[in-house]
Amino acid sequence: GLMMSCQMTDLLYTEKDLVTSLKDYIKAEENKLQQVKQWADKLDSLTRTATQDPEGFLGHPVNAFKLMKRLNTEWGDLESLVLRDTTDGFISNLTIQRQYFPTDEDQTGAAKALLRLQDTYRLDANTISTGDLSMTVEDCYELGKIAYSDVDYYHTELWMAQALRQLDQGEESSIDKVTVLDYLSYAIYQQGEIERALEYTRRLLALDPEHQRAKGNLKYFEFQLGKQKKAEEAKSQNEKPREKRASEKQPKKKETIPERKKYEMLCRGEGIKMTPRRQSRLFCRYYDNNRNPQYILAPVKQEDEWDRPYIVRYLDIISSSEIEKVKQLAKPRLRRATVHDPQTGKLTTAQYRVSKSAWLTAYEHPVIERINQRIEDLTGLEMDTAEELQVANYGVGGQYEPHFDFGRKDEPDAFKELGTGNRIATWLFYMSDVSAGGATVFPDVGAAVWPRKGTAVFWYNLFASGEGDYSTRHAACPVLVGNKWVSNKWIHERGQEWRRPCGLKETE
């Protein structure tokens, strides 16, 4: 995922500060600084809109990427312009702030998050660039170059083609068509489409007849194409049609879709749909968990989300004020995971880790205690042996790869240190609505559960026998637009002996 929105929010305010200081400075040097002034105005309005709703603003992957780009490259360019013999008020402010700025890695990371999202959600470059987020030719070119340096010619082509499209439409830019065409033709050639690569190379040479690399490529591509044609002719000469013998006609075996593909399909809402017959057996009801005293007078709304594994959703199960309290308690602790960098051996911040999380204990605040009690009353399970309430925040691009919540046979000591047995069940609160993306999906069975603020979902990870239910493998889809807050409770086996007695059959 991207840097968490909290830290990004600070950057937005930092940027807003810089703009203010920049404006004071402009007053002193009006005449020379016509260029600077336009720049400041642009940023001023941008940061103002942004800071009015930082989460919403950074909820757009393009905005996050452009914030990185501005702070990483553009403020630097501005600095050199300003340094041409000028007052130092603004510079000293910029220098103080600079220590908090994102780095090249951050900018690249933001770009890569954007490329990942583009794939998962099948967004074409044109939609991203010209939607309600306009990206300049430079922005598109920048993404193309990052893909190129990653030897990812597929995305290089998509973004260079978009840059070219915008140049063809007459957009002003410091980047010329020749440079873009150079990358574009090479990326297309690398994907094995020699004819198209040749077309773009010719187009490049029409603009710059003396381009040495293009001249060489032209000859080379034409030679390759000739070779290809000859090979095809020879092949069609030699192929005599012959009857297939019956023994050769093999039945096609059912192909299995790889997990990644399934996961991406479900994230886009293209899941393998449940049959109408199964669908008709899913209900919603008022639920009091066998007349639990807490819920006799005010039962809760419960909906069946899926049958196998059995997943239920509770509606209006956590209030907005409770959500705010939980977020407030968690925010100071939502730290980015640190990782050892194998190259340098240093501890670095894994900026693009999927999500940030924090653990909250019951004695910290009555709200946490109340939430734990609610889970106990509704599931009928013992909370004393459960793990603390975990709160997680996913910024744009934030995701969690497919995983099991329980410890499997091949890792018998998974939760040994807790001394509370395996994770019998999972309770997951959705504490925000997500504008786009962010579903919880179960790739093995084709279930997709969409975040709805104030609701929670619950499922058992183990059968009554204590065997793991492998159909509960699940993942969090990348957030496309918006901000996703969840909290979860992992419930363990110890203490449930009388509350959920053992079954004798292995898989029931």
Coordinates of C-alpha atoms in Angstrom, one line a residue:
G1 CA 0.0 0.0 0.0
L2 CA 1.0 3.6 -0.2
M3 CA 2.4 5.6 2.7
M4 CA -0.4 5.7 5.2
S5 CA -2.8 8.6 4.8
C6 CA -1.9 10.0 8.3
Q7 CA 1.7 10.6 7.2
M8 CA 0.6 11.7 3.8
T9 CA -1.7 14.2 5.5
D10 CA 1.3 15.8 7.2
L11 CA 3.1 16.1 3.9
L12 CA 0.1 17.9 2.5
Y13 CA 0.2 20.4 5.4
T14 CA 3.9 20.7 4.9
E15 CA 3.3 21.5 1.3
K16 CA 0.6 24.0 2.3
D17 CA 3.1 25.8 4.6
L18 CA 5.7 26.0 1.9
V19 CA 3.2 27.6 -0.4
T20 CA 2.4 30.2 2.2
S21 CA 6.0 31.0 2.8
L22 CA 6.6 31.1 -0.9
K23 CA 3.8 33.7 -1.3
D24 CA 5.4 36.1 1.2
Y25 CA 8.7 35.8 -0.7
I26 CA 7.0 36.6 -4.0
K27 CA 5.8 40.0 -2.7
A28 CA 9.5 41.0 -2.4
E29 CA 10.4 40.0 -6.0
E30 CA 7.3 40.4 -8.1
N31 CA 9.0 41.4 -11.3
K32 CA 11.5 38.6 -11.7
L33 CA 9.2 36.0 -10.4
Q34 CA 6.3 35.8 -12.8
Q35 CA 7.0 32.1 -13.3
V36 CA 7.2 31.4 -9.6
K37 CA 3.9 33.2 -9.0
Q38 CA 1.9 31.0 -11.4
W39 CA 3.4 28.0 -9.8
A40 CA 2.5 29.1 -6.3
D41 CA -1.0 29.8 -7.3
K42 CA -1.5 26.4 -8.8
L43 CA -0.1 24.7 -5.6
D44 CA -2.0 27.0 -3.3
S45 CA -5.4 26.0 -4.7
L46 CA -4.3 22.4 -5.0
T47 CA -3.2 22.1 -1.4
R48 CA -6.3 24.0 -0.2
T49 CA -8.6 21.6 -1.9
A50 CA -6.4 18.7 -0.7
T51 CA -6.3 19.7 3.0
Q52 CA -10.0 20.3 3.2
D53 CA -10.4 16.5 2.8
P54 CA -6.9 15.0 2.9
E55 CA -8.2 11.4 3.1
G56 CA -10.5 11.9 0.1
F57 CA -7.8 13.7 -1.8
L58 CA -5.1 11.1 -1.1
G59 CA -7.7 8.5 -1.7
H60 CA -6.9 9.0 -5.4
P61 CA -3.8 7.1 -6.5
V62 CA -2.9 9.8 -9.0
N63 CA -3.0 12.5 -6.4
A64 CA -0.8 10.5 -4.1
F65 CA 1.7 10.0 -7.0
K66 CA 1.6 13.6 -8.0
L67 CA 2.2 14.8 -4.4
M68 CA 5.3 12.6 -4.3
K69 CA 6.4 13.9 -7.7
R70 CA 5.9 17.5 -6.7
L71 CA 7.8 17.2 -3.5
N72 CA 10.5 15.0 -4.9
T73 CA 11.2 16.8 -8.2
E74 CA 9.3 20.0 -8.8
W75 CA 10.0 21.8 -5.6
G76 CA 13.7 21.1 -6.4
D77 CA 13.4 22.7 -9.8
L78 CA 11.7 25.7 -8.2
E79 CA 14.5 26.0 -5.7
S80 CA 17.1 26.4 -8.4
L81 CA 15.0 29.1 -10.0
V82 CA 14.6 30.9 -6.7
L83 CA 18.3 30.6 -5.8
R84 CA 19.2 32.9 -8.7
D85 CA 20.2 35.7 -6.2
T86 CA 17.2 36.1 -3.9
T87 CA 16.0 36.6 -0.4
D88 CA 16.4 33.6 1.8
G89 CA 13.2 33.6 3.8
F90 CA 11.6 31.0 1.6
I91 CA 14.7 29.0 1.1
S92 CA 15.4 28.5 4.8
N93 CA 11.8 27.4 5.3
L94 CA 12.1 24.9 2.5
T95 CA 15.4 23.6 3.9
I96 CA 13.9 23.1 7.3
Q97 CA 10.9 21.3 5.8
R98 CA 13.0 19.3 3.3
Q99 CA 14.0 16.7 6.0
Y100 CA 10.4 15.5 6.0
F101 CA 10.0 15.2 2.3
P102 CA 9.5 11.9 0.4
T103 CA 12.4 10.4 -1.5
D104 CA 12.9 9.0 -4.9
E105 CA 11.9 5.6 -3.5
D106 CA 8.6 7.0 -2.2
Q107 CA 7.8 8.5 -5.6
T108 CA 8.7 5.3 -7.4
G109 CA 6.7 3.4 -4.9
A110 CA 3.6 5.6 -5.4
A111 CA 4.0 5.1 -9.2
K112 CA 4.3 1.3 -8.8
A113 CA 1.2 1.2 -6.6
L114 CA -0.6 3.0 -9.4
L115 CA 0.6 0.4 -12.0
R116 CA -0.5 -2.4 -9.7
L117 CA -4.0 -0.9 -9.4
Q118 CA -4.1 -0.4 -13.1
D119 CA -3.7 -4.2 -13.5
T120 CA -6.0 -5.4 -10.8
Y121 CA -8.9 -3.1 -11.8
R122 CA -8.1 -3.1 -15.6
L123 CA -8.0 0.6 -15.9
D124 CA -6.8 2.0 -19.2
A125 CA -4.3 4.8 -19.0
N126 CA -6.7 7.1 -20.8
T127 CA -9.3 6.8 -18.0
I128 CA -6.8 7.4 -15.3
S129 CA -5.1 10.3 -17.0
T130 CA -8.1 12.2 -18.3
G131 CA -10.8 11.4 -15.8
D132 CA -11.4 13.8 -13.0
L133 CA -7.7 13.6 -12.4
S134 CA -5.8 15.2 -15.2
M135 CA -2.3 13.9 -15.6
T136 CA 0.2 15.8 -17.7
V137 CA 2.3 14.4 -20.5
E138 CA 5.2 14.5 -17.9
D139 CA 3.2 12.4 -15.4
C140 CA 2.4 9.7 -18.0
Y141 CA 6.0 9.8 -19.2
E142 CA 7.2 9.5 -15.7
L143 CA 5.1 6.3 -15.0
G144 CA 6.2 4.9 -18.4
K145 CA 9.9 5.4 -17.4
I146 CA 9.4 3.8 -14.0
A147 CA 7.8 0.7 -15.7
Y148 CA 10.7 0.7 -18.2
S149 CA 13.4 0.7 -15.5
D150 CA 11.5 -2.2 -14.0
V151 CA 11.7 -4.1 -17.4
D152 CA 7.9 -3.9 -17.5
Y153 CA 7.4 -3.2 -21.2
Y154 CA 3.7 -3.8 -21.0
H155 CA 3.1 -0.7 -18.8
T156 CA 5.8 1.2 -20.5
E157 CA 3.8 0.9 -23.7
L158 CA 0.5 1.8 -22.0
W159 CA 1.8 5.0 -20.5
M160 CA 4.1 6.2 -23.3
A161 CA 1.1 5.7 -25.7
Q162 CA -1.0 7.9 -23.4
A163 CA 1.7 10.5 -23.3
L164 CA 1.8 10.5 -27.1
R165 CA -2.0 10.7 -27.3
Q166 CA -1.9 13.8 -25.2
L167 CA 0.9 15.4 -27.2
D168 CA -1.0 14.6 -30.4
Q169 CA -4.0 16.4 -28.9
G170 CA -1.8 19.5 -28.7
E171 CA -0.9 19.5 -25.0
E172 CA 2.1 21.7 -24.2
S173 CA 5.0 19.8 -22.7
S174 CA 8.8 20.0 -22.2
I175 CA 8.9 16.3 -23.4
D176 CA 8.9 15.9 -27.1
K177 CA 7.3 13.3 -29.3
V178 CA 10.7 11.9 -30.4
T179 CA 11.6 10.9 -26.9
V180 CA 8.2 9.3 -26.3
L181 CA 8.2 7.5 -29.6
D182 CA 11.7 6.2 -28.8
Y183 CA 10.5 4.4 -25.6
L184 CA 7.3 3.4 -27.2
S185 CA 8.7 1.6 -30.2
Y186 CA 11.3 -0.2 -28.1
A187 CA 8.7 -1.4 -25.6
I188 CA 6.5 -2.7 -28.4
Y189 CA 9.5 -4.4 -30.0
Q190 CA 10.3 -6.1 -26.7
Q191 CA 6.8 -7.5 -26.6
G192 CA 7.5 -9.2 -30.0
E193 CA 5.3 -6.9 -32.2
I194 CA 7.9 -6.0 -34.8
E195 CA 5.5 -4.5 -37.3
R196 CA 4.0 -2.0 -34.9
A197 CA 7.5 -1.2 -33.5
L198 CA 8.5 -0.5 -37.1
E199 CA 5.5 1.9 -37.6
Y200 CA 6.5 4.0 -34.6
T201 CA 10.1 4.0 -35.6
R202 CA 9.1 5.4 -39.0
R203 CA 7.0 8.0 -37.3
L204 CA 10.0 9.0 -35.2
L205 CA 12.3 9.3 -38.2
A206 CA 9.8 11.5 -40.0
L207 CA 10.1 13.9 -37.0
D208 CA 13.9 13.5 -36.6
P209 CA 15.6 12.0 -39.7
E210 CA 19.0 12.1 -38.1
H211 CA 18.1 10.0 -35.0
Q212 CA 20.9 7.5 -34.9
R213 CA 19.3 4.8 -32.7
A214 CA 16.1 4.9 -34.7
K215 CA 18.0 4.6 -38.0
G216 CA 19.7 1.5 -36.7
N217 CA 16.4 0.1 -35.3
L218 CA 14.7 0.7 -38.6
K219 CA 17.2 -1.5 -40.5
Y220 CA 17.1 -4.1 -37.7
F221 CA 13.3 -4.3 -37.5
E222 CA 13.0 -4.6 -41.3
F223 CA 15.6 -7.4 -41.3
Q224 CA 13.8 -9.3 -38.4
L225 CA 10.4 -8.9 -40.2
G226 CA 11.8 -10.3 -43.4
K227 CA 13.2 -13.3 -41.5
Q228 CA 9.9 -13.9 -39.8
K229 CA 8.0 -13.8 -43.1
K230 CA 10.4 -16.3 -44.7
A231 CA 10.0 -18.7 -41.8
E232 CA 6.3 -18.5 -42.0
E233 CA 6.3 -19.2 -45.8
A234 CA 8.5 -22.2 -45.3
K235 CA 6.3 -23.5 -42.5
S236 CA 3.1 -23.3 -44.6
Q237 CA 4.9 -25.1 -47.5
N238 CA 5.8 -28.1 -45.3
E239 CA 2.5 -28.5 -43.5
K240 CA 0.4 -31.2 -45.2
P241 CA -3.0 -31.6 -43.6
R242 CA -3.4 -35.1 -42.2
E243 CA -6.2 -36.8 -40.4
K244 CA -5.9 -37.1 -36.7
R245 CA -6.2 -40.7 -35.5
A246 CA -8.8 -41.3 -32.8
S247 CA -6.1 -42.1 -30.2
E248 CA -4.8 -38.6 -30.6
K249 CA -8.0 -36.8 -29.8
Q250 CA -7.6 -36.2 -26.1
P251 CA -10.4 -34.9 -24.0
K252 CA -9.6 -31.3 -22.8
K253 CA -9.0 -31.3 -19.1
K254 CA -10.8 -28.6 -17.1
E255 CA -8.4 -25.8 -16.6
T256 CA -7.9 -24.3 -13.2
I257 CA -7.7 -20.5 -12.9
P258 CA -4.6 -19.5 -11.0
E259 CA -5.3 -17.9 -7.6
R260 CA -4.0 -14.5 -8.6
K261 CA -6.4 -14.3 -11.6
K262 CA -9.3 -15.4 -9.4
Y263 CA -8.4 -12.9 -6.7
E264 CA -8.2 -10.0 -9.3
M265 CA -11.5 -11.1 -10.9
L266 CA -13.3 -11.1 -7.5
C267 CA -11.8 -7.7 -6.7
R268 CA -13.3 -6.3 -9.8
G269 CA -16.7 -7.9 -8.8
E270 CA -16.6 -10.5 -11.6
G271 CA -16.8 -13.5 -9.2
I272 CA -18.0 -16.9 -10.1
K273 CA -21.6 -16.2 -9.1
M274 CA -23.5 -18.4 -6.6
T275 CA -26.2 -20.5 -8.1
P276 CA -29.8 -19.2 -7.6
R277 CA -30.6 -22.3 -5.6
R278 CA -27.8 -21.6 -3.1
Q279 CA -28.6 -17.9 -3.1
S280 CA -32.2 -18.6 -2.1
R281 CA -31.0 -20.3 1.1
L282 CA -29.2 -17.1 2.3
F283 CA -31.4 -15.0 4.6
C284 CA -31.3 -12.0 6.8
R285 CA -32.8 -12.0 10.3
Y286 CA -33.0 -10.3 13.6
Y287 CA -30.6 -12.2 15.9
D288 CA -30.4 -12.4 19.7
N289 CA -28.0 -15.4 19.9
N290 CA -30.3 -17.8 21.7
R291 CA -32.0 -15.1 23.8
N292 CA -28.8 -13.4 25.1
P293 CA -30.1 -10.9 27.7
Q294 CA -28.2 -8.1 25.9
Y295 CA -30.2 -8.7 22.7
I296 CA -33.7 -9.8 23.7
L297 CA -35.1 -6.3 23.6
A298 CA -32.9 -5.0 20.8
P299 CA -31.9 -7.9 18.5
V300 CA -29.2 -7.1 15.9
K301 CA -29.5 -7.4 12.1
Q302 CA -27.7 -10.4 10.7
E303 CA -27.3 -11.3 7.0
D304 CA -25.9 -14.5 5.5
E305 CA -23.1 -13.5 3.2
W306 CA -22.0 -17.0 2.1
D307 CA -22.9 -20.6 2.8
R308 CA -19.7 -22.6 2.6
P309 CA -17.7 -21.4 4.5
Y310 CA -20.6 -19.8 6.5
I311 CA -20.0 -16.1 6.6
V312 CA -22.4 -13.7 8.3
R313 CA -22.6 -10.0 8.4
Y314 CA -23.9 -7.9 11.3
L315 CA -25.3 -4.5 10.4
D316 CA -25.1 -1.3 12.5
I317 CA -22.9 -3.2 14.9
I318 CA -20.4 -0.4 15.7
S319 CA -21.4 3.3 15.9
S320 CA -19.7 6.2 14.3
S321 CA -18.6 7.6 17.6
E322 CA -17.1 4.2 18.6
I323 CA -15.3 4.1 15.2
E324 CA -13.9 7.6 15.8
K325 CA -12.7 6.5 19.2
V326 CA -11.0 3.4 17.9
K327 CA -9.3 5.3 15.1
Q328 CA -8.2 8.0 17.5
L329 CA -6.6 5.4 19.9
A330 CA -4.9 3.6 17.0
K331 CA -3.6 6.5 14.9
P332 CA -0.5 7.3 17.0
R333 CA 0.5 3.7 16.8
L334 CA -0.1 3.0 13.1
R335 CA 3.6 2.7 12.3
R336 CA 4.9 1.6 9.0
A337 CA 6.6 -1.8 9.2
T338 CA 10.4 -1.6 9.2
V339 CA 12.4 -4.1 7.3
H340 CA 16.0 -5.0 7.0
D341 CA 17.4 -3.9 3.7
P342 CA 19.5 -6.9 2.5
Q343 CA 21.8 -4.6 0.4
T344 CA 22.7 -2.1 3.2
G345 CA 21.9 -4.2 6.2
K346 CA 20.1 -1.1 7.6
L347 CA 16.6 -0.9 8.9
T348 CA 14.5 0.9 6.4
T349 CA 10.8 1.8 6.4
A350 CA 8.8 -0.5 4.1
Q351 CA 6.9 2.4 2.6
Y352 CA 4.7 0.3 0.4
R353 CA 3.8 -2.3 2.9
V354 CA 0.2 -3.4 2.4
S355 CA -1.3 -1.8 5.5
K356 CA -0.5 -0.4 8.9
S357 CA -1.8 -1.9 12.1
A358 CA -2.0 -1.3 15.8
W359 CA -3.3 -3.4 18.7
L360 CA -5.7 -2.1 21.3
T361 CA -6.3 -3.6 24.7
A362 CA -9.5 -3.6 26.7
Y363 CA -8.1 -1.7 29.7
E364 CA -7.1 1.3 27.5
H365 CA -10.6 2.5 27.1
P366 CA -14.1 1.5 28.0
V367 CA -15.1 1.5 24.3
I368 CA -12.6 -1.3 23.5
E369 CA -14.0 -3.3 26.5
R370 CA -17.6 -2.7 25.2
I371 CA -16.7 -3.9 21.7
N372 CA -15.1 -7.0 23.0
Q373 CA -18.1 -7.8 25.1
R374 CA -20.4 -7.3 22.1
I375 CA -18.4 -9.8 20.1
E376 CA -18.6 -12.3 23.0
D377 CA -22.4 -11.8 23.3
L378 CA -23.0 -12.3 19.6
T379 CA -20.7 -15.2 18.9
G380 CA -21.1 -16.9 22.3
L381 CA -17.4 -17.3 22.4
E382 CA -14.9 -16.6 25.2
M383 CA -12.8 -13.5 24.6
D384 CA -10.3 -13.9 27.4
T385 CA -8.1 -16.1 25.2
A386 CA -8.7 -14.0 22.1
E387 CA -6.0 -11.7 20.7
E388 CA -6.2 -7.9 21.2
L389 CA -8.4 -5.9 18.9
Q390 CA -6.2 -5.1 15.8
V391 CA -6.9 -1.9 13.9
A392 CA -5.6 -1.6 10.3
N393 CA -5.6 1.3 7.8
Y394 CA -5.1 0.7 4.1
G395 CA -4.3 3.8 2.0
V396 CA -4.6 3.8 -1.8
G397 CA -3.1 0.6 -3.2
G398 CA -3.1 -1.0 0.3
Q399 CA -3.9 -4.7 0.1
Y400 CA -3.3 -8.0 1.9
E401 CA -2.3 -11.1 -0.1
P402 CA -4.3 -14.3 0.2
H403 CA -3.7 -16.1 3.5
F404 CA -5.3 -18.3 6.2
D405 CA -6.0 -17.0 9.6
F406 CA -5.4 -20.3 11.3
G407 CA -2.1 -22.2 11.8
R408 CA -1.9 -25.1 9.5
K409 CA -0.6 -28.7 10.0
D410 CA 2.8 -27.8 8.5
E411 CA 3.3 -25.1 11.1
P412 CA 2.2 -26.7 14.4
D413 CA 3.8 -24.0 16.5
A414 CA 2.1 -21.1 14.8
F415 CA 0.4 -19.8 18.0
K416 CA 2.2 -21.9 20.6
E417 CA 3.6 -18.9 22.4
L418 CA 0.1 -17.7 23.1
G419 CA -0.8 -21.0 24.7
T420 CA -4.4 -20.6 23.5
G421 CA -4.6 -23.1 20.7
N422 CA -5.4 -22.3 17.1
R423 CA -7.5 -19.3 15.8
I424 CA -11.0 -20.8 15.8
A425 CA -12.8 -17.8 14.3
T426 CA -12.4 -14.3 12.8
W427 CA -14.5 -11.2 13.5
L428 CA -13.9 -8.2 11.2
F429 CA -15.3 -4.7 11.6
Y430 CA -15.6 -2.4 8.6
M431 CA -14.9 1.1 10.0
S432 CA -15.2 3.1 6.7
D433 CA -16.9 3.0 3.3
V434 CA -14.4 2.6 0.5
S435 CA -15.2 4.5 -2.7
A436 CA -13.7 1.8 -4.9
G437 CA -11.9 -1.5 -4.4
G438 CA -11.0 -2.9 -1.0
A439 CA -13.3 -6.0 -0.9
T440 CA -12.5 -9.0 1.3
V441 CA -12.4 -12.0 -1.1
F442 CA -12.2 -15.7 -0.7
P443 CA -10.6 -16.9 -3.9
D444 CA -11.2 -20.6 -3.4
V445 CA -15.0 -20.3 -3.1
G446 CA -15.6 -17.1 -5.1
A447 CA -17.0 -15.0 -2.3
A448 CA -16.5 -11.3 -2.2
V449 CA -17.5 -9.2 0.9
W450 CA -17.7 -5.5 0.3
P451 CA -16.8 -3.0 3.0
R452 CA -19.8 -1.2 4.5
K453 CA -19.2 1.2 7.4
G454 CA -20.6 0.1 10.7
T455 CA -20.9 -3.6 9.8
A456 CA -18.9 -6.6 10.7
V457 CA -18.4 -10.1 9.3
F458 CA -17.7 -13.3 11.2
W459 CA -16.7 -16.8 10.2
Y460 CA -15.1 -19.9 11.7
N461 CA -11.6 -20.8 10.6
L462 CA -11.8 -24.3 12.0
F463 CA -14.4 -27.1 11.8
A464 CA -15.9 -28.3 15.1
S465 CA -13.4 -31.1 15.0
G466 CA -10.6 -28.6 15.2
E467 CA -9.5 -29.2 11.6
G468 CA -8.7 -26.2 9.6
D469 CA -11.3 -25.1 7.0
Y470 CA -9.1 -24.4 3.9
S471 CA -12.0 -22.7 2.1
T472 CA -11.5 -19.7 4.5
R473 CA -8.4 -18.6 2.6
H474 CA -9.0 -14.9 2.0
A475 CA -7.4 -11.6 0.9
A476 CA -8.0 -7.9 1.0
C477 CA -8.2 -6.3 -2.4
P478 CA -6.2 -3.2 -3.1
V479 CA -8.0 0.1 -2.3
L480 CA -8.5 1.9 -5.6
V481 CA -10.1 5.2 -4.4
G482 CA -10.6 6.1 -0.7
N483 CA -9.4 5.0 2.6
K484 CA -10.1 1.7 4.3
W485 CA -10.3 1.2 8.1
V486 CA -10.9 -2.2 9.6
S487 CA -10.5 -3.8 13.0
N488 CA -10.4 -7.5 13.7
K489 CA -10.6 -9.9 16.5
W490 CA -8.9 -13.3 16.3
I491 CA -10.6 -15.8 18.6
H492 CA -8.7 -18.9 19.9
E493 CA -9.7 -22.4 20.8
R494 CA -9.0 -22.3 24.5
G495 CA -12.1 -21.5 26.6
Q496 CA -14.5 -22.5 23.8
E497 CA -14.7 -26.1 25.0
W498 CA -18.3 -25.8 26.4
R499 CA -19.3 -22.9 24.1
R500 CA -18.6 -24.7 20.9
P501 CA -18.2 -28.4 21.7
C502 CA -16.1 -30.7 19.4
G503 CA -17.7 -32.4 16.5
L504 CA -16.8 -36.0 15.7
K505 CA -16.7 -35.6 11.9
E506 CA -13.6 -34.1 10.5
T507 CA -15.2 -31.5 8.2
E508 CA -18.3 -30.3 9.9

